[in-house]
Short mmCIF file of C-alpha atoms in Angstrom, two decimals:
data_model
loop_
_atom_site.label_atom_id
_atom_site.label_comp_id
_atom_site.label_asym_id
_atom_site.label_seq_id
_atom_site.Cartn_x
_atom_site.Cartn_y
_atom_site.Cartn_z
CA UNK G 242 45.97 77.33 -46.28
CA UNK G 243 47.83 80.63 -46.53
CA UNK G 244 44.90 82.53 -45.02
CA UNK G 245 45.24 80.50 -41.79
CA UNK G 246 48.98 80.85 -41.34
CA UNK G 247 48.95 84.28 -39.71
CA UNK G 248 47.05 82.82 -36.77
CA UNK G 249 48.94 79.53 -36.61
CA UNK G 250 52.42 80.83 -37.44
CA UNK G 251 54.60 81.78 -40.35
CA UNK G 252 55.99 79.33 -42.88
CA UNK G 253 59.36 78.06 -41.72
CA UNK G 254 58.34 78.55 -38.10
CA UNK G 255 57.57 75.95 -35.42
CA UNK G 256 54.39 76.52 -33.42
CA UNK G 257 52.77 74.53 -30.64
CA UNK G 258 49.09 73.72 -31.15
CA UNK G 259 46.83 72.00 -28.64
CA UNK G 260 43.39 73.06 -29.90
CA UNK G 261 41.47 70.95 -32.41
CA UNK G 262 39.68 74.14 -33.49
CA UNK G 263 42.89 75.81 -34.67
CA UNK G 264 42.19 77.07 -38.24
CA UNK G 265 45.14 75.25 -39.81
CA UNK G 266 44.15 72.00 -38.08
CA UNK G 267 40.58 72.43 -39.32
CA UNK G 268 41.89 72.93 -42.85
CA UNK G 269 44.03 69.79 -42.65
CA UNK G 270 41.01 67.83 -41.43
CA UNK G 271 39.04 69.11 -44.42
CA UNK G 272 41.80 67.92 -46.75
CA UNK G 273 41.60 64.48 -45.16
CA UNK G 274 37.83 64.15 -45.39
CA UNK G 275 36.78 66.16 -48.47
CA UNK G 276 37.81 65.39 -52.04
CA UNK G 277 36.34 68.73 -53.13
CA UNK G 278 38.62 70.62 -50.76
CA UNK G 279 41.69 68.67 -51.91
CA UNK G 280 40.87 69.53 -55.51
CA UNK G 281 40.24 73.21 -54.77
CA UNK G 282 43.43 73.60 -52.77
CA UNK G 283 45.60 71.32 -54.91
CA UNK G 284 46.84 69.77 -51.67
CA UNK G 285 46.70 66.40 -49.91
CA UNK G 286 47.68 64.77 -46.64
CA UNK G 287 50.25 62.02 -46.12
CA UNK G 288 50.15 60.22 -42.76
CA UNK G 289 53.17 58.64 -41.14
CA UNK G 290 56.89 59.44 -40.95
CA UNK G 291 57.79 57.09 -43.82
CA UNK G 292 55.33 58.64 -46.27
CA UNK G 293 56.25 62.17 -45.26
CA UNK G 294 59.97 61.41 -45.58
CA UNK G 295 59.48 59.65 -48.92
CA UNK G 296 57.58 62.67 -50.27
CA UNK G 297 60.26 65.12 -49.19
CA UNK G 298 63.06 62.88 -50.49
CA UNK G 299 61.26 62.80 -53.84
CA UNK G 300 61.10 66.60 -53.88
CA UNK G 301 57.36 67.07 -53.46
CA UNK G 302 56.59 70.59 -52.16
CA UNK G 303 55.54 70.49 -48.51
CA UNK G 304 53.25 73.12 -47.03
CA UNK G 305 52.77 71.94 -43.45
CA UNK G 306 54.40 69.34 -41.20
CA UNK G 307 52.58 68.20 -38.07
CA UNK G 308 54.16 66.01 -35.39
CA UNK G 309 53.16 64.81 -31.95
CA UNK G 310 55.04 66.31 -29.04
CA UNK G 311 55.91 62.88 -27.68
CA UNK G 312 58.13 62.14 -30.72
CA UNK G 313 59.72 65.57 -31.13
CA UNK G 314 63.11 64.33 -29.89
CA UNK G 315 63.31 61.34 -32.20
CA UNK G 316 66.18 61.93 -34.68
CA UNK G 317 64.15 61.10 -37.80
CA UNK G 318 61.31 63.39 -36.73
CA UNK G 319 63.72 66.21 -35.91
CA UNK G 320 65.36 65.77 -39.31
CA UNK G 321 62.00 65.83 -41.10
CA UNK G 322 60.95 68.96 -39.21
CA UNK G 323 64.24 70.69 -40.01
CA UNK G 324 63.92 69.80 -43.70
CA UNK G 325 60.34 71.05 -43.81
CA UNK G 326 61.32 74.33 -42.14
CA UNK G 327 64.21 74.80 -44.55
CA UNK G 328 61.76 74.43 -47.43
CA UNK G 329 59.46 77.09 -46.01
CA UNK G 330 56.81 74.83 -44.52
CA UNK G 331 54.87 75.60 -41.38
CA UNK G 332 55.80 73.10 -38.65
CA UNK G 333 53.31 72.32 -35.90
CA UNK G 334 54.12 70.56 -32.61
CA UNK G 335 50.72 69.25 -31.53
CA UNK G 336 48.96 67.27 -28.84
CA UNK G 337 47.76 63.69 -29.28
CA UNK G 338 44.18 64.99 -29.26
CA UNK G 339 44.96 67.14 -32.29
CA UNK G 340 46.56 64.22 -34.15
CA UNK G 341 43.60 62.02 -33.30
CA UNK G 342 41.23 64.63 -34.73
CA UNK G 343 43.27 64.88 -37.95
CA UNK G 344 43.71 61.16 -38.60
CA UNK G 345 40.34 60.12 -37.15
CA UNK G 346 42.08 57.29 -35.29
CA UNK G 347 42.48 56.53 -31.61
CA UNK G 348 46.05 55.42 -32.31
CA UNK G 349 47.14 58.13 -34.75
CA UNK G 350 50.29 58.43 -36.80
CA UNK G 351 52.68 60.79 -35.03
CA UNK G 352 53.75 62.66 -38.17
CA UNK G 353 51.47 64.14 -40.84
CA UNK G 354 52.42 66.22 -43.85
CA UNK G 355 50.45 68.46 -46.22
CA UNK G 356 51.88 68.41 -49.76
CA UNK G 357 51.08 69.94 -53.13
CA UNK G 358 49.48 67.55 -55.61
CA UNK G 359 51.48 66.76 -58.73
CA UNK G 360 50.00 65.55 -62.01
CA UNK G 361 51.80 64.58 -65.20
CA UNK G 362 50.74 65.91 -68.59
CA UNK G 363 49.37 63.49 -71.19
CA UNK G 364 52.41 64.34 -73.31
CA UNK G 365 54.39 62.26 -70.83
CA UNK G 366 52.88 59.09 -72.34
CA UNK G 367 55.55 58.20 -74.87
CA UNK G 368 55.84 54.91 -76.74
CA UNK G 369 59.50 54.40 -75.89
CA UNK G 370 61.08 50.97 -76.14
CA UNK G 371 59.73 48.69 -73.40
CA UNK G 372 57.30 51.31 -72.10
CA UNK G 373 54.37 50.08 -70.00
CA UNK G 374 51.53 52.32 -68.88
CA UNK G 375 48.42 51.36 -66.91
CA UNK G 376 45.06 52.87 -67.87
CA UNK G 377 42.39 52.59 -65.17
CA UNK G 378 38.85 53.22 -66.35
CA UNK G 379 36.74 54.67 -63.53
CA UNK G 380 38.36 52.65 -60.74
CA UNK G 381 36.37 53.33 -57.57
CA UNK G 382 38.24 51.82 -54.65
CA UNK G 383 41.10 53.93 -53.19
CA UNK G 384 42.80 50.85 -51.75
CA UNK G 385 42.86 49.19 -55.17
CA UNK G 386 44.16 52.34 -56.82
CA UNK G 387 46.92 52.76 -54.26
CA UNK G 388 47.95 49.13 -54.56
CA UNK G 389 48.08 49.40 -58.36
CA UNK G 390 50.32 52.48 -58.12
CA UNK G 391 52.60 50.54 -55.77
CA UNK G 392 52.69 47.59 -58.18
CA UNK G 393 53.38 49.91 -61.14
CA UNK G 394 56.40 51.18 -59.23
CA UNK G 395 57.53 47.65 -58.40
CA UNK G 396 57.56 46.49 -62.04
CA UNK G 397 59.07 49.69 -63.41
CA UNK G 398 56.02 50.88 -65.33
CA UNK G 399 56.15 54.41 -66.70
CA UNK G 400 52.96 55.64 -65.05
CA UNK G 401 49.23 55.35 -64.46
CA UNK G 402 46.45 57.03 -66.47
CA UNK G 403 43.23 57.69 -64.58
CA UNK G 404 40.34 57.70 -67.05
CA UNK G 405 36.94 59.23 -66.38
CA UNK G 406 35.41 59.46 -62.92
CA UNK G 407 38.04 57.62 -60.89
CA UNK G 408 38.55 57.71 -57.17
CA UNK G 409 40.97 60.32 -55.86
CA UNK G 410 44.58 59.07 -55.83
CA UNK G 411 45.32 61.73 -53.20
CA UNK G 412 42.75 60.44 -50.73
CA UNK G 413 44.46 59.38 -47.50
CA UNK G 414 43.49 55.73 -48.04
CA UNK G 415 44.93 55.68 -51.56
CA UNK G 416 48.16 57.42 -50.58
CA UNK G 417 48.59 55.00 -47.67
CA UNK G 418 48.09 51.99 -49.96
CA UNK G 419 50.84 53.17 -52.32
CA UNK G 420 53.40 52.84 -49.49
CA UNK G 421 55.21 55.87 -50.93
CA UNK G 422 55.14 54.83 -54.59
CA UNK G 423 52.78 57.69 -55.43
CA UNK G 424 55.78 60.00 -55.13
CA UNK G 425 57.64 58.17 -57.90
CA UNK G 426 54.93 57.02 -60.35
CA UNK G 427 53.60 59.71 -62.74
CA UNK G 428 49.82 60.10 -62.69
CA UNK G 429 47.92 61.37 -65.73
CA UNK G 430 44.20 62.13 -65.72
CA UNK G 431 41.92 62.44 -68.71
CA UNK G 432 38.28 62.02 -69.63
CA UNK G 433 37.14 58.90 -71.44
CA UNK G 434 36.57 60.99 -74.58
CA UNK G 435 40.11 62.36 -74.41
CA UNK G 436 41.50 58.88 -73.91
CA UNK G 437 39.72 57.62 -77.00
CA UNK G 438 41.19 60.51 -78.99
CA UNK G 439 44.64 59.79 -77.57
CA UNK G 440 44.29 56.11 -78.49
CA UNK G 441 44.13 56.93 -82.21
CA UNK G 442 47.70 58.29 -82.08
CA UNK G 443 49.20 55.62 -79.81
CA UNK G 444 51.50 53.41 -81.93
CA UNK G 445 51.85 50.65 -79.35
CA UNK G 446 49.55 47.91 -78.09
CA UNK G 447 46.50 48.49 -75.91
CA UNK G 448 45.83 45.30 -73.97
CA UNK G 449 42.63 44.94 -71.99
CA UNK G 450 41.39 42.19 -69.71
CA UNK G 451 37.86 41.20 -70.66
CA UNK G 452 35.46 38.27 -70.35
CA UNK G 453 35.26 38.22 -74.13
CA UNK G 454 39.01 37.84 -74.41
CA UNK G 455 40.02 34.73 -76.31
CA UNK G 456 43.77 34.99 -75.69
CA UNK G 457 45.50 33.57 -72.62
CA UNK G 458 47.27 36.55 -71.04
CA UNK G 459 50.50 34.52 -70.98
CA UNK G 460 50.46 34.13 -74.76
CA UNK G 461 49.85 37.73 -75.78
CA UNK G 462 52.57 39.76 -77.51
CA UNK G 463 53.98 42.41 -75.19
CA UNK G 464 57.02 43.27 -77.29
CA UNK G 465 55.62 46.67 -78.27
CA UNK G 466 55.11 49.62 -75.96
CA UNK G 467 51.98 48.66 -74.04
CA UNK G 468 49.03 50.39 -72.43
CA UNK G 469 47.38 47.92 -70.06
CA UNK G 470 43.72 48.89 -69.81
CA UNK G 471 41.75 47.76 -66.76
CA UNK G 472 38.07 48.35 -66.00
CA UNK G 473 36.03 48.94 -62.87
CA UNK G 474 35.88 46.53 -59.95
CA UNK G 475 32.21 45.74 -60.59
CA UNK G 476 31.76 45.54 -64.35
CA UNK G 477 35.17 45.57 -66.01
CA UNK G 478 35.83 47.41 -69.24
CA UNK G 479 32.80 48.94 -70.98
CA UNK G 480 32.33 48.02 -74.63
CA UNK G 481 33.54 51.35 -75.99
CA UNK G 482 36.84 50.88 -74.18
CA UNK G 483 37.16 47.20 -75.06
CA UNK G 484 36.62 48.09 -78.72
CA UNK G 485 39.79 50.21 -78.86
CA UNK G 486 42.01 47.46 -77.46
CA UNK G 487 44.38 45.80 -79.88
CA UNK G 488 44.26 42.68 -77.70
CA UNK G 489 41.66 41.35 -75.26
CA UNK G 490 43.05 38.76 -72.87
CA UNK G 491 41.81 36.61 -70.02
CA UNK G 492 43.47 35.24 -66.91
CA UNK G 493 42.60 31.52 -66.56
CA UNK G 494 41.06 30.52 -63.23
CA UNK G 495 40.20 27.36 -61.36
CA UNK G 496 37.94 26.98 -58.36
CA UNK G 497 34.69 28.75 -57.61
CA UNK G 498 35.81 32.39 -57.67
CA UNK G 499 34.20 34.21 -60.59
CA UNK G 500 36.74 37.03 -60.72
CA UNK G 501 39.93 38.47 -59.26
CA UNK G 502 40.33 41.61 -57.22
CA UNK G 503 41.21 44.50 -59.56
CA UNK G 504 44.57 45.19 -57.93
CA UNK G 505 45.47 41.49 -58.00
CA UNK G 506 44.48 41.09 -61.66
CA UNK G 507 46.47 44.20 -62.58
CA UNK G 508 49.51 42.86 -60.73
CA UNK G 509 49.25 39.49 -62.51
CA UNK G 510 49.13 41.28 -65.86
CA UNK G 511 51.97 43.68 -65.10
CA UNK G 512 54.38 41.00 -63.96
CA UNK G 513 53.65 39.00 -67.10
CA UNK G 514 54.13 42.03 -69.35
CA UNK G 515 57.43 42.82 -67.61
CA UNK G 516 58.53 39.19 -67.26
CA UNK G 517 61.60 39.57 -69.48
CA UNK G 518 62.59 42.92 -67.98
CA UNK G 519 62.75 41.92 -64.32
CA UNK G 520 65.79 40.28 -62.74
CA UNK G 521 66.75 39.45 -59.18
#
């Protein structure tokens, strides 16, 4: 976005923008709609004052802060804008039409932030005492991914590993579904081949949910550091991934439903794994 800043204003400066064709606004819209552009730029968009504030509180580098003129005098918005300016971000005071064009909603969020993506290195996955990681094999739904990140945060898991061709965790829908947890849960990405190589050196358990599982998930041994491995929404874990699991478990069901939503199943597993670690 640096190439657009000369026209829109300098970093650390507040500018008023009313045109949806402003080059910085067009770039933000591309970040919202295009995964390719997010990957190329290493940036993403967070919508809403809470998400923007959470990201800045967590120390994520902010590039641009956009707010609607009608909320400019709200104390929390003023504070967010001042923090963004102090960190060298470009701050834009925009019209509702501009916010609507960015968020693609008739009732848009009044604050939007552009942040740098942050990824954790695979070396972060350490088999420390009580460690729990979640491996997601080619998860496709951004809402599921975001909800799983939020649940990982809730149970105190160490992080999430995205394996293979997963959906983008920095898509607006995924970030929204995390409710801010994306700023606190480390994300690691690796190919399926790299994961299988990593698995050879992992000294802990790898527990997968699978239709072939013969163990009730409530009776599995979670005393070792654990990688919980979950498959796609449609077909679950492929055989090559199931084969590297030390335990294959199933969640018992009654009724007519043939399966659980991926995010729900992951939550059920995580709270069982962390049962003895969670207290009111």
